[in-house]
PDB file of C-alpha atoms in Angstrom:
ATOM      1  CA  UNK A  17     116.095  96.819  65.704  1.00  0.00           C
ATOM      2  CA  UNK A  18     114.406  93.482  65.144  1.00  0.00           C
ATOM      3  CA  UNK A  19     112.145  93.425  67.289  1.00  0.00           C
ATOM      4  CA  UNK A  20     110.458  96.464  65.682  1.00  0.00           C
ATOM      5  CA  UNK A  21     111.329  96.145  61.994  1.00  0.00           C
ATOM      6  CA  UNK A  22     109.394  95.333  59.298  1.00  0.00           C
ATOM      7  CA  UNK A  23     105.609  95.606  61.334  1.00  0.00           C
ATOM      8  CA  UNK A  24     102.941  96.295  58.501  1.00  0.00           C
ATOM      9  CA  UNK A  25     100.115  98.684  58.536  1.00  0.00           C
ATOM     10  CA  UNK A  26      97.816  95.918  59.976  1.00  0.00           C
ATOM     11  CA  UNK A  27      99.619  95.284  62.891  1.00  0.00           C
ATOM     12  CA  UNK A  28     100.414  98.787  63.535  1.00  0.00           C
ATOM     13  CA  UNK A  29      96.264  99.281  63.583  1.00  0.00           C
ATOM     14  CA  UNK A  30      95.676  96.569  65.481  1.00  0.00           C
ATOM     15  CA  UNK A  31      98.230  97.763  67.973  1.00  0.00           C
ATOM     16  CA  UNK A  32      96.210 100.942  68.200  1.00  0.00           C
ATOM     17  CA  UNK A  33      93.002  99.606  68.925  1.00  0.00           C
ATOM     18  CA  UNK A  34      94.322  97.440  71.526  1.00  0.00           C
ATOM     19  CA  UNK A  35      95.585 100.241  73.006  1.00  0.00           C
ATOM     20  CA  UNK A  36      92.219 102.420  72.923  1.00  0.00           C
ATOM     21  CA  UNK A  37      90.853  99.087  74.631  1.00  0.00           C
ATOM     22  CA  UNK A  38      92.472  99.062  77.345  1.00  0.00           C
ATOM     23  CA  UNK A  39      92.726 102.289  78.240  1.00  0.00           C
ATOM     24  CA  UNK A  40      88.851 102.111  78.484  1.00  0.00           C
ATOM     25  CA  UNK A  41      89.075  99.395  80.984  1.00  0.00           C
ATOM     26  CA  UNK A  42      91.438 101.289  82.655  1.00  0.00           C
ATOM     27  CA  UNK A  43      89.745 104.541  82.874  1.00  0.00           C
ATOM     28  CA  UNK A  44      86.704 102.530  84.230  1.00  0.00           C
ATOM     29  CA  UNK A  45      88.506 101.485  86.902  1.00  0.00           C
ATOM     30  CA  UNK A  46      89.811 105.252  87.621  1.00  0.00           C
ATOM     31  CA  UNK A  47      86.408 106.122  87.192  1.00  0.00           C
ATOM     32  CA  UNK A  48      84.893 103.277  89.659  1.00  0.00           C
ATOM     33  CA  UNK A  49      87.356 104.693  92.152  1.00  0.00           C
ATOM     34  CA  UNK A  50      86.961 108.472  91.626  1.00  0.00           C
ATOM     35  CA  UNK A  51      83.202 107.804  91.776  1.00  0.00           C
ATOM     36  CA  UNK A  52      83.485 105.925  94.941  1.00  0.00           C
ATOM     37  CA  UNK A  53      84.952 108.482  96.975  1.00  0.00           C
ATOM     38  CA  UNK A  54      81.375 110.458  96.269  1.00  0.00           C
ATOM     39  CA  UNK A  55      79.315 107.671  97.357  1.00  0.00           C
ATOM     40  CA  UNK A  56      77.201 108.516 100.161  1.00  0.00           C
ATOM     41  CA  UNK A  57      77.393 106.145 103.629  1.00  0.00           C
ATOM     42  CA  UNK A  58      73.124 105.795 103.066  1.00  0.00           C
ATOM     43  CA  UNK A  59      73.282 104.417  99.462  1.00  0.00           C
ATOM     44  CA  UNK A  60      72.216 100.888  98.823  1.00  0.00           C
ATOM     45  CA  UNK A  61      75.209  99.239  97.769  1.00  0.00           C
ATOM     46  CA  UNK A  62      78.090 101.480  99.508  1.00  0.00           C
ATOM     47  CA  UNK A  63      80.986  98.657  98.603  1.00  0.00           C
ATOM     48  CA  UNK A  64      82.893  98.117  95.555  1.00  0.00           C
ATOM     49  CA  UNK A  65      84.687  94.453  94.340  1.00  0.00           C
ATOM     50  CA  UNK A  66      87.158  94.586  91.776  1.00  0.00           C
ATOM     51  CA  UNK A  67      88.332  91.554  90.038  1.00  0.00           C
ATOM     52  CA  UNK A  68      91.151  91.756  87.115  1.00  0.00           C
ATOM     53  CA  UNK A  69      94.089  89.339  86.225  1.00  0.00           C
ATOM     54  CA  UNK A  70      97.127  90.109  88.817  1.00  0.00           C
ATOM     55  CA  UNK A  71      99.664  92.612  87.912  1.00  0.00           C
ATOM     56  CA  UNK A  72      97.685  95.352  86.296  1.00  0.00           C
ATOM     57  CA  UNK A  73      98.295  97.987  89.005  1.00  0.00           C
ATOM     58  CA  UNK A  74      95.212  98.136  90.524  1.00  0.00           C
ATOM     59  CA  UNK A  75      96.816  98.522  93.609  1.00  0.00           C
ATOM     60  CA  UNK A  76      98.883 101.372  92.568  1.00  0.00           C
ATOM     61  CA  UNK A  77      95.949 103.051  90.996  1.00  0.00           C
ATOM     62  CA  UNK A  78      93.253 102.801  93.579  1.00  0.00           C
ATOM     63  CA  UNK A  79      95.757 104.123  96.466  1.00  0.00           C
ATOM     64  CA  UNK A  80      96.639 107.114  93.777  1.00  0.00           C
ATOM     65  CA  UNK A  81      92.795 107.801  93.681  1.00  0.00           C
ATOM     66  CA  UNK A  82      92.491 107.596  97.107  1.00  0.00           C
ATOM     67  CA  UNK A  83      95.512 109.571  98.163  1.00  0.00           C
ATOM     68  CA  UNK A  84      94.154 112.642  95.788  1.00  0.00           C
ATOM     69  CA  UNK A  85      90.579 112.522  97.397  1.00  0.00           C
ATOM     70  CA  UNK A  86      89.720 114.456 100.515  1.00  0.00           C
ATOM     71  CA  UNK A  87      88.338 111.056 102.437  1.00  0.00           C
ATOM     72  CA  UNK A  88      89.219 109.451 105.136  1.00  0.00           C
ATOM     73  CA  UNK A  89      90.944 105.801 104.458  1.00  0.00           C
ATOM     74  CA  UNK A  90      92.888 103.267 105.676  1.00  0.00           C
ATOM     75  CA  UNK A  91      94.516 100.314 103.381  1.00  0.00           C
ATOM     76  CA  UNK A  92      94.276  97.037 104.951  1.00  0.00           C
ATOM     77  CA  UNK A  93      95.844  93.656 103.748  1.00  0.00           C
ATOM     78  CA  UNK A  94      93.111  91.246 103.148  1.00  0.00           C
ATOM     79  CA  UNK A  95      95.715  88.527 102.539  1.00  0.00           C
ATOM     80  CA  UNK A  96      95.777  87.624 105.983  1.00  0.00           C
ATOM     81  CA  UNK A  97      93.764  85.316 108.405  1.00  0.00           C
ATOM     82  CA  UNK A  98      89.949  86.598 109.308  1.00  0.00           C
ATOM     83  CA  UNK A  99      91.384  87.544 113.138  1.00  0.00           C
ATOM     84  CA  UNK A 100      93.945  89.837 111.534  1.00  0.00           C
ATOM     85  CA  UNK A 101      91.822  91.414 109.629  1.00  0.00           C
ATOM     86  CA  UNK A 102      89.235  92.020 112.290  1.00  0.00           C
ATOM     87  CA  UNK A 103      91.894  93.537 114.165  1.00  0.00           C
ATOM     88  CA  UNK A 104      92.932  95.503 111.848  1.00  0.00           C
ATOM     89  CA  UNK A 105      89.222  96.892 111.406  1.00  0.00           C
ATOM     90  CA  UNK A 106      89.005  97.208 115.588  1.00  0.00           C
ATOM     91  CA  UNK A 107      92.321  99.465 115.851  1.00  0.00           C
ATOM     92  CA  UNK A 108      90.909 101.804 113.075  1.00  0.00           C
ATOM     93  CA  UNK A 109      87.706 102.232 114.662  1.00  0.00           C
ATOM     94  CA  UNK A 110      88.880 102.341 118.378  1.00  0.00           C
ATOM     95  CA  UNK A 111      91.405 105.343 117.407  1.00  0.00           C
ATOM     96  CA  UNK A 112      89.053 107.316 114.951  1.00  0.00           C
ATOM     97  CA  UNK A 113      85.486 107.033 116.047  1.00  0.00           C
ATOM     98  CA  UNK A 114      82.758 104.547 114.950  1.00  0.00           C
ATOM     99  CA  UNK A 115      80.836 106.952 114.118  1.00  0.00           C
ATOM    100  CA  UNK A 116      83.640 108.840 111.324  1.00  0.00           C
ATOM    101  CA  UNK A 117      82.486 107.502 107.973  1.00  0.00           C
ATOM    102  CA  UNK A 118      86.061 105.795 106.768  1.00  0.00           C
ATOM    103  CA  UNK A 119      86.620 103.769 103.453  1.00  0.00           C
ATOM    104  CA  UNK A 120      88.438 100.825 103.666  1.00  0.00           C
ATOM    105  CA  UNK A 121      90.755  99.669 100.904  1.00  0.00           C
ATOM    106  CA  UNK A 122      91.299  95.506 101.252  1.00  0.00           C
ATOM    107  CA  UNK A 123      94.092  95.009  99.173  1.00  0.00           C
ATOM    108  CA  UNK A 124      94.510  91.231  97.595  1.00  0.00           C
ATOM    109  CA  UNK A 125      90.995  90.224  99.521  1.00  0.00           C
ATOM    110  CA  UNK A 126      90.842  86.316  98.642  1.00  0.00           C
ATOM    111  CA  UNK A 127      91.899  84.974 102.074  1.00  0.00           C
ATOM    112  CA  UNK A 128      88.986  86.559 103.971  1.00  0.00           C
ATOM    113  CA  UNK A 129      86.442  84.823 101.529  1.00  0.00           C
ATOM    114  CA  UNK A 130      88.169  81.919 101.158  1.00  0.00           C
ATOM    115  CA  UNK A 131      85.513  79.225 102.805  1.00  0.00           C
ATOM    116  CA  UNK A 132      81.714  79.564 104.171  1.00  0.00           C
ATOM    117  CA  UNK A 133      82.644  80.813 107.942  1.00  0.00           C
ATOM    118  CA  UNK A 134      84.727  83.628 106.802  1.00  0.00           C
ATOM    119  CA  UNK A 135      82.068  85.004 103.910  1.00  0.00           C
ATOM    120  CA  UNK A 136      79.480  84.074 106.443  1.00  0.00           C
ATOM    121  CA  UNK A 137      81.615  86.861 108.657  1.00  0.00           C
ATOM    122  CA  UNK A 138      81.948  88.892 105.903  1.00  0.00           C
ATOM    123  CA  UNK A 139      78.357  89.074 104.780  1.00  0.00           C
ATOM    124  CA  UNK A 140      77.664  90.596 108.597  1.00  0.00           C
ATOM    125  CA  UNK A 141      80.260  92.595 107.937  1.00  0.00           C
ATOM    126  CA  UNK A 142      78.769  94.673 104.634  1.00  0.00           C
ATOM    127  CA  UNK A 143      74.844  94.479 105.203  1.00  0.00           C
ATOM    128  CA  UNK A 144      72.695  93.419 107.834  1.00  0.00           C
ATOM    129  CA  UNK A 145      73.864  93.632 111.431  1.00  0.00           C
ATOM    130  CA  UNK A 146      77.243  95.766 109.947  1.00  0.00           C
ATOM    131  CA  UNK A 147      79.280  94.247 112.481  1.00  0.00           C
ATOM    132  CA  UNK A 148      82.288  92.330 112.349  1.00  0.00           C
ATOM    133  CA  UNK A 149      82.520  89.494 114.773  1.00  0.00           C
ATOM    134  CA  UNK A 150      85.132  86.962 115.948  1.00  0.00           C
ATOM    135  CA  UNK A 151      83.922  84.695 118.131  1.00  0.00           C
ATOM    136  CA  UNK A 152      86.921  82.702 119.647  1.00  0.00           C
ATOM    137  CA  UNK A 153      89.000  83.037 122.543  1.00  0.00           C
ATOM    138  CA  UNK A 154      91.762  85.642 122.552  1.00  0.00           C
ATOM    139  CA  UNK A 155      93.860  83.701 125.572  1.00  0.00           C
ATOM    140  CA  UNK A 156      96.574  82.678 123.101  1.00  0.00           C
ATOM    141  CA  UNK A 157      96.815  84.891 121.127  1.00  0.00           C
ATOM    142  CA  UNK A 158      97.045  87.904 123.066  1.00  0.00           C
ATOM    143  CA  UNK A 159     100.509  87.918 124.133  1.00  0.00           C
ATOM    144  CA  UNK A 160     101.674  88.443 120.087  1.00  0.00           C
ATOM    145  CA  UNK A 161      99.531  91.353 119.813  1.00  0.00           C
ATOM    146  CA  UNK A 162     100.725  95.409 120.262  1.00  0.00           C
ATOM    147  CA  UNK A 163      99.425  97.606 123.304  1.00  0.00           C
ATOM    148  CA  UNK A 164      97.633  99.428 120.638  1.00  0.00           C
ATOM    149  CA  UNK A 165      95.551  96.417 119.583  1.00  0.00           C
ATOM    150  CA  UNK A 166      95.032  94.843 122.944  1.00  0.00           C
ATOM    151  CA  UNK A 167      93.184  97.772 123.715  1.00  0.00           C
ATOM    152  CA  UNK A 168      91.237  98.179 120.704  1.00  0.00           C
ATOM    153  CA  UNK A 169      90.333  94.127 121.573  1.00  0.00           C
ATOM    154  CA  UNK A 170      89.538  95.196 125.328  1.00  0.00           C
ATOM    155  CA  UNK A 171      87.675  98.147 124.142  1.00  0.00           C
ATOM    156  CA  UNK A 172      85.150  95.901 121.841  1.00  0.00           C
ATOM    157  CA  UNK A 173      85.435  93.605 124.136  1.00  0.00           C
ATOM    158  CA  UNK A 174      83.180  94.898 126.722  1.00  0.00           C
ATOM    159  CA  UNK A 175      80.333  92.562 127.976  1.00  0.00           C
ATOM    160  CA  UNK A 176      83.179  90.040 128.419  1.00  0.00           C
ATOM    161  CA  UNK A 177      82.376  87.695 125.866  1.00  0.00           C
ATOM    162  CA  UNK A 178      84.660  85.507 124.213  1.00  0.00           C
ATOM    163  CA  UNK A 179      86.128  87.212 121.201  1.00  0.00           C
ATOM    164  CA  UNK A 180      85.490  90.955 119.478  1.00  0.00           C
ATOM    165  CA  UNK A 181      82.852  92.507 117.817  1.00  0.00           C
ATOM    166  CA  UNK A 182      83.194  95.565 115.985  1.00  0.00           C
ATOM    167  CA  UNK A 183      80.519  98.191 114.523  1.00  0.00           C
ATOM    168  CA  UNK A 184      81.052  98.597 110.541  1.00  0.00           C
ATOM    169  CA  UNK A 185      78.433 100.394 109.633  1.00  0.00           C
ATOM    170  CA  UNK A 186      80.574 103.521 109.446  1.00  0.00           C
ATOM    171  CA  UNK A 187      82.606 101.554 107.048  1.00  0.00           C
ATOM    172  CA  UNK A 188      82.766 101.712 103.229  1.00  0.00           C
ATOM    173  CA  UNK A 189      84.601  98.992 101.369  1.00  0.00           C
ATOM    174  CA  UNK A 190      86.777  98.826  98.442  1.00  0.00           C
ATOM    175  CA  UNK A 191      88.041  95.025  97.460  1.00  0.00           C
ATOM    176  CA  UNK A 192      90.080  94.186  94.782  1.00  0.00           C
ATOM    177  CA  UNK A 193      90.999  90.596  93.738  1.00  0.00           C
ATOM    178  CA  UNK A 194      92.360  88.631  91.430  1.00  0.00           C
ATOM    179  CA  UNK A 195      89.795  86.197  91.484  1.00  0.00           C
ATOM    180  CA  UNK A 196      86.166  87.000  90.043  1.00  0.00           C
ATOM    181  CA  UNK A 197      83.401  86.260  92.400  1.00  0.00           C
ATOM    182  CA  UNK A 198      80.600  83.829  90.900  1.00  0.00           C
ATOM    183  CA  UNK A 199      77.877  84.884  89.077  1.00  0.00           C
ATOM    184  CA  UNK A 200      74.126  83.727  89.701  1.00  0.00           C
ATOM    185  CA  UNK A 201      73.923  81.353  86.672  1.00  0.00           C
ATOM    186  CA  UNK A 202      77.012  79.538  87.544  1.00  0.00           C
ATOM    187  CA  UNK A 203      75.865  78.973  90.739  1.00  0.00           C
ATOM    188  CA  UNK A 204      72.667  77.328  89.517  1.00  0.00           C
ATOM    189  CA  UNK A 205      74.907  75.407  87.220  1.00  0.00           C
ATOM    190  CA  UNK A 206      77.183  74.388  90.096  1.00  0.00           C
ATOM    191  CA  UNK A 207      74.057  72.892  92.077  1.00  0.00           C
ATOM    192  CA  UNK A 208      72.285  71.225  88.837  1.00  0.00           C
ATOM    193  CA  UNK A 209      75.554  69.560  88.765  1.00  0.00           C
ATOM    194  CA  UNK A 210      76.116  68.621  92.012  1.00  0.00           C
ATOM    195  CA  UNK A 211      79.428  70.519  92.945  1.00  0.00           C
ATOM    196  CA  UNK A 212      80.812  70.575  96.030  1.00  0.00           C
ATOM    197  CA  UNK A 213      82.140  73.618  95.490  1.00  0.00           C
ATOM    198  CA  UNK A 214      78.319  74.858  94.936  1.00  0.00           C
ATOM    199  CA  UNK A 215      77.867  75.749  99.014  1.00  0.00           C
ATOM    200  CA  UNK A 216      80.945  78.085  98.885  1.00  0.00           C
ATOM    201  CA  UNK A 217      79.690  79.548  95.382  1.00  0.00           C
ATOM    202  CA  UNK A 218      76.575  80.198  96.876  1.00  0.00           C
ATOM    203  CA  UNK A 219      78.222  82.647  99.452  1.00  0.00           C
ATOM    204  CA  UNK A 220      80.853  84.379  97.453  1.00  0.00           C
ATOM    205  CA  UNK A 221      77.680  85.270  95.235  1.00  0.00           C
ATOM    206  CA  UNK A 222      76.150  86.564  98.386  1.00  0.00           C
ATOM    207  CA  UNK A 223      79.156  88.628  98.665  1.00  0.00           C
ATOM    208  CA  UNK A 224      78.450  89.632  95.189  1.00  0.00           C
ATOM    209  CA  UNK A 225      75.443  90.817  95.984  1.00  0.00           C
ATOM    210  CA  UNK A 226      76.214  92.925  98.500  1.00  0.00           C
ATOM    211  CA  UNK A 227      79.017  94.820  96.487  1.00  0.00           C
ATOM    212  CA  UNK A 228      78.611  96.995  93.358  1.00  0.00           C
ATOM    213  CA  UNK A 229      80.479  94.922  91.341  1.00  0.00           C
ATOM    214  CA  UNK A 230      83.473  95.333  88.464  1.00  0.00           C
ATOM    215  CA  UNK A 231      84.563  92.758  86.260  1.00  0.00           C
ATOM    216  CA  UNK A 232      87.759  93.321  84.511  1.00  0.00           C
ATOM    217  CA  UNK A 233      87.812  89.904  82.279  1.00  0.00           C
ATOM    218  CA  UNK A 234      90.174  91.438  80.011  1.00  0.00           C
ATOM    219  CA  UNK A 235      91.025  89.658  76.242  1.00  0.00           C
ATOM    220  CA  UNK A 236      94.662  89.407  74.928  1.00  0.00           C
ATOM    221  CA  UNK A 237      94.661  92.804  73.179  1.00  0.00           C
ATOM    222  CA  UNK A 238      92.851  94.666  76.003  1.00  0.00           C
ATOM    223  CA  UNK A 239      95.311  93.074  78.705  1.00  0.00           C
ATOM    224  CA  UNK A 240      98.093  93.829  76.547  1.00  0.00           C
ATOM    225  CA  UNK A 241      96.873  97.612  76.090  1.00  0.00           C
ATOM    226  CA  UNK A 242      96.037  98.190  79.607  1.00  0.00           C
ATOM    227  CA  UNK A 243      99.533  97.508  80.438  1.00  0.00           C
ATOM    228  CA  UNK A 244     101.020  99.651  77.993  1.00  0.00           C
ATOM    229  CA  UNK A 245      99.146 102.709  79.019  1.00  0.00           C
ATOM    230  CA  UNK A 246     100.340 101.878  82.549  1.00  0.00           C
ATOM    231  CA  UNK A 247     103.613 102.125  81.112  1.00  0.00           C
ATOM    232  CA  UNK A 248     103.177 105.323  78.575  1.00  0.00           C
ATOM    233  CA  UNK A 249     100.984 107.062  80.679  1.00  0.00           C
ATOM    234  CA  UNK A 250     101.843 106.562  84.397  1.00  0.00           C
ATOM    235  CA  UNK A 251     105.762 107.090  85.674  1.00  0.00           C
ATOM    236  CA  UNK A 252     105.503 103.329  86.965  1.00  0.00           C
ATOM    237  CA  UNK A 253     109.077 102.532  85.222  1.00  0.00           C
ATOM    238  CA  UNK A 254     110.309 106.199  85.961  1.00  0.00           C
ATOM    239  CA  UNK A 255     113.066 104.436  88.946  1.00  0.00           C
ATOM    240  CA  UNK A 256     114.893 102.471  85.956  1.00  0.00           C
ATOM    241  CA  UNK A 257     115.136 105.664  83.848  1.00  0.00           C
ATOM    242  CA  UNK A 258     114.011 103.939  79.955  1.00  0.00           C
ATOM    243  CA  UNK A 259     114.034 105.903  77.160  1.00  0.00           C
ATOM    244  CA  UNK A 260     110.445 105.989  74.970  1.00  0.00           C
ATOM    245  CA  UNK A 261     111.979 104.191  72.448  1.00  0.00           C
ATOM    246  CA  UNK A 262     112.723 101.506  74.782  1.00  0.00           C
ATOM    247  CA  UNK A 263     109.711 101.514  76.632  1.00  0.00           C
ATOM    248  CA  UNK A 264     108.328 100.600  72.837  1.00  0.00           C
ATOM    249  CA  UNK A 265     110.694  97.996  72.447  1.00  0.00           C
ATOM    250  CA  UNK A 266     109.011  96.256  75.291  1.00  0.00           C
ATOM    251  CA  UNK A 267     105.435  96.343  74.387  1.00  0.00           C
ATOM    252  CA  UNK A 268     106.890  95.410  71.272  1.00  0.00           C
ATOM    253  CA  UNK A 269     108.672  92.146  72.267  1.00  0.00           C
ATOM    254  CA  UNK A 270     105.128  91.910  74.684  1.00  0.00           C
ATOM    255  CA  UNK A 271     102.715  92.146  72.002  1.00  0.00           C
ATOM    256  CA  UNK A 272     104.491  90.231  69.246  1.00  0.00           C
ATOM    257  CA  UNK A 273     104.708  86.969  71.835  1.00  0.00           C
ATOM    258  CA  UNK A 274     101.837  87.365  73.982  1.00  0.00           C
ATOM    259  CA  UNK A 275     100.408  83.970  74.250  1.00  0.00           C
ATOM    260  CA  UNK A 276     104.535  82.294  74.830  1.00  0.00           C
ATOM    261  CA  UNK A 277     105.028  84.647  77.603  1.00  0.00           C
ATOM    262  CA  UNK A 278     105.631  83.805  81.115  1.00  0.00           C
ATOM    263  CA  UNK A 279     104.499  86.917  83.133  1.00  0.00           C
ATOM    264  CA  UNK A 280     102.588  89.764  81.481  1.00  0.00           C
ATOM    265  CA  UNK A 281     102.245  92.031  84.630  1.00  0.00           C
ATOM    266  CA  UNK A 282     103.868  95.219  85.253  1.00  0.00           C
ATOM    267  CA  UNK A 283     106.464  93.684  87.324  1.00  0.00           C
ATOM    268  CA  UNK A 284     107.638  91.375  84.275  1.00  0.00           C
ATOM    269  CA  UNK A 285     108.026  94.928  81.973  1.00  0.00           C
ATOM    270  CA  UNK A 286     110.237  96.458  85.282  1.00  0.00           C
ATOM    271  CA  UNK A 287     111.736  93.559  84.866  1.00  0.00           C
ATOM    272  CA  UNK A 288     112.418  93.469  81.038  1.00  0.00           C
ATOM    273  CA  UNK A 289     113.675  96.808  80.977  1.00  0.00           C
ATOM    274  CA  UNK A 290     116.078  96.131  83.888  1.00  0.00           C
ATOM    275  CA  UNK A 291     118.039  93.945  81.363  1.00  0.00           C
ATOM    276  CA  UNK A 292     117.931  96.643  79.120  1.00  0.00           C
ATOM    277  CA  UNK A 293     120.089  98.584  81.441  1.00  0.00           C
ATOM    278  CA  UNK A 294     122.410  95.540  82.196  1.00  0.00           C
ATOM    279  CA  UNK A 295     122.582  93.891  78.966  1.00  0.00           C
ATOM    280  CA  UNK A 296     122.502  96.810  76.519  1.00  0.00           C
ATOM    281  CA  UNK A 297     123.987  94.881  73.473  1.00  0.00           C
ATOM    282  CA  UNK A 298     122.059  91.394  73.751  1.00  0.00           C
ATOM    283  CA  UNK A 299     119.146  92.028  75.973  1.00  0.00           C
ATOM    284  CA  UNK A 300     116.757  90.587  73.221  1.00  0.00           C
ATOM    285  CA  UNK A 301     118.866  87.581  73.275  1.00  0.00           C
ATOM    286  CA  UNK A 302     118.115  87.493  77.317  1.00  0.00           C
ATOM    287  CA  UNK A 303     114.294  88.195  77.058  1.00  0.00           C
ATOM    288  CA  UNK A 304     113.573  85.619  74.495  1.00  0.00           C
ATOM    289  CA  UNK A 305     115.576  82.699  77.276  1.00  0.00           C
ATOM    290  CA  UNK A 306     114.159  83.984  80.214  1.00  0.00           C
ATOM    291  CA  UNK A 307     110.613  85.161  79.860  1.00  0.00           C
ATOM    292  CA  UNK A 308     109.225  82.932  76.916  1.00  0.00           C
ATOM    293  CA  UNK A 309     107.609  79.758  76.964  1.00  0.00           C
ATOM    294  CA  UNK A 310     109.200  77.288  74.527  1.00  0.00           C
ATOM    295  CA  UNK A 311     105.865  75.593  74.047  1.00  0.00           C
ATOM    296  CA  UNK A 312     102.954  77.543  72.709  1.00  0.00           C
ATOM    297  CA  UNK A 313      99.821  76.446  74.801  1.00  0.00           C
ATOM    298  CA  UNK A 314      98.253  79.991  73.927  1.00  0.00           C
ATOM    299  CA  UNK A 315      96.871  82.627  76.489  1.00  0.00           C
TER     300      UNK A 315
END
């Protein structure tokens, strides 16, 4: 097969490495997760961020985690406007008990620290008054939501003032993101610089410091062996039934055009081994058209 002829002993090292590299980063993630689960409500830093590229799995892997663990969680979509997601928080509490320590997994989190006023709500949220508060009037909106969430609204909604506010502090967080929140030198950079963007810096660092934090900036060959021991390791492509020599074939075509391809998630490898199964004879042929760049811009 072309695709896997004629690889010398080099590349077949470097291949190797790569793939011991990022099954580290992986297994720190596992780790982060399994280790969360043990965390105790009192500990300093009770909340964990989790920034990687998009398409690694986390999402997959942090649920599988969970699911195995004997705690008490809830997924929530964090791609979603901040009223959403307080409601979201509201019905959880209102049908548990405030008082039931519960982790919350905020899948995709960028839209609820996407400008000052929502990390502003957010920072409330994770440390100091541990509350989550929205602070507008209800009148239109009510009418769209469920009986359930009305009266999880009503319920924190007792001294009649305008909006909800919600206790958190039974609440452990788990984010994960595909953007990396700033760092305290770039911040200072931002300012010496005079960035506008320095004010909203400023409080996603905040965030940042209110989190234990994970940084997943992954380099070609890690990225590229993170994925494959999704792939060899995990039953992820199990529902399009590849053989192991195919599932090769793919990391293959993956790792000998990394920087001209145009996906490199998970989804793009269900993808390439879809037209394995439809295009049998050719399906090289259809890879190299449909998921490679014909420039070469690098990663």
């Amino acid at each position: 097969m072309s695709l896997t002829k004629n690889k010398n002993m080099s590349n077949r090292f470097s291949k190797k490495e790569s793939l011991i590299k990022g099954q580290q980063k992986r297994n720190r993630l596992i780790e982060l997760v399994q280790n969360f689960t043990q965390i105790r409500q009192t500990e300093k830093y009770p909340h964990l961020y989790m920034y990687s590229p998009p398409g690694l799995g986390k999402t997959y892997t942090v649920n599988q985690y969970l699911n195995t663990s004997k705690t008490l969680f809830f997924t929530v979509s964090g791609n979603t406007s901040m009223f959403a997601f307080g409601i979201q928080l509201a019905v959880i509490n209102y049908q548990i008990s405030p008082t039931v320590p519960i982790i919350i997994y905020v899948d995709d989190c960028d839209e609820i620290f996407k400008n000052e006023q929502n990390c502003n709500t957010m920072k409330n949220v994770l440390d100091g008054e541990k509350m989550f508060v929205y602070e507008r009037s209800l009148a239109s909106q009510m009418s769209n939501l469920s009986d359930l969430q009305k009266d999880a609204i009503k319920y924190y909604n007792q001294d009649g003032k305008m909006g909800f506010s919600v206790p958190t502090d039974n609440l452990r967080f788990i984010f994960t993101s595909n953007f990396r929140l700033p760092i305290d030198d770039e911040v200072m950079d931002s300012r010496n610089k005079g960035k506008r963007t320095s004010v909203l810096m400023a409080h996603k660092n905040a965030i940042r410091s209110r989190c234990k934090v994970a940084d997943f900036d992954l380099s070609p060959d890690e990225h590229w062996g993170w994925i494959s021991d999704v792939v060899l390791n995990t039953d992820c492509l199990d529902k399009i039934n590849l053989s192991e020599f195919h599932k090769g074939a793919i990391l293959e075509f993956m790792r000998d055009n990394w920087s001209r391809l145009t996906e490199r998630s998970i989804r793009s490898i269900e993808k390439l081994g879809e037209i394995i199964n439809s295009h049998p004879e050719d399906y090289e042929t259809i890879w190299e058209i449909d998921y490679l760049k014909n420039d070469n811009h690098g990663y």
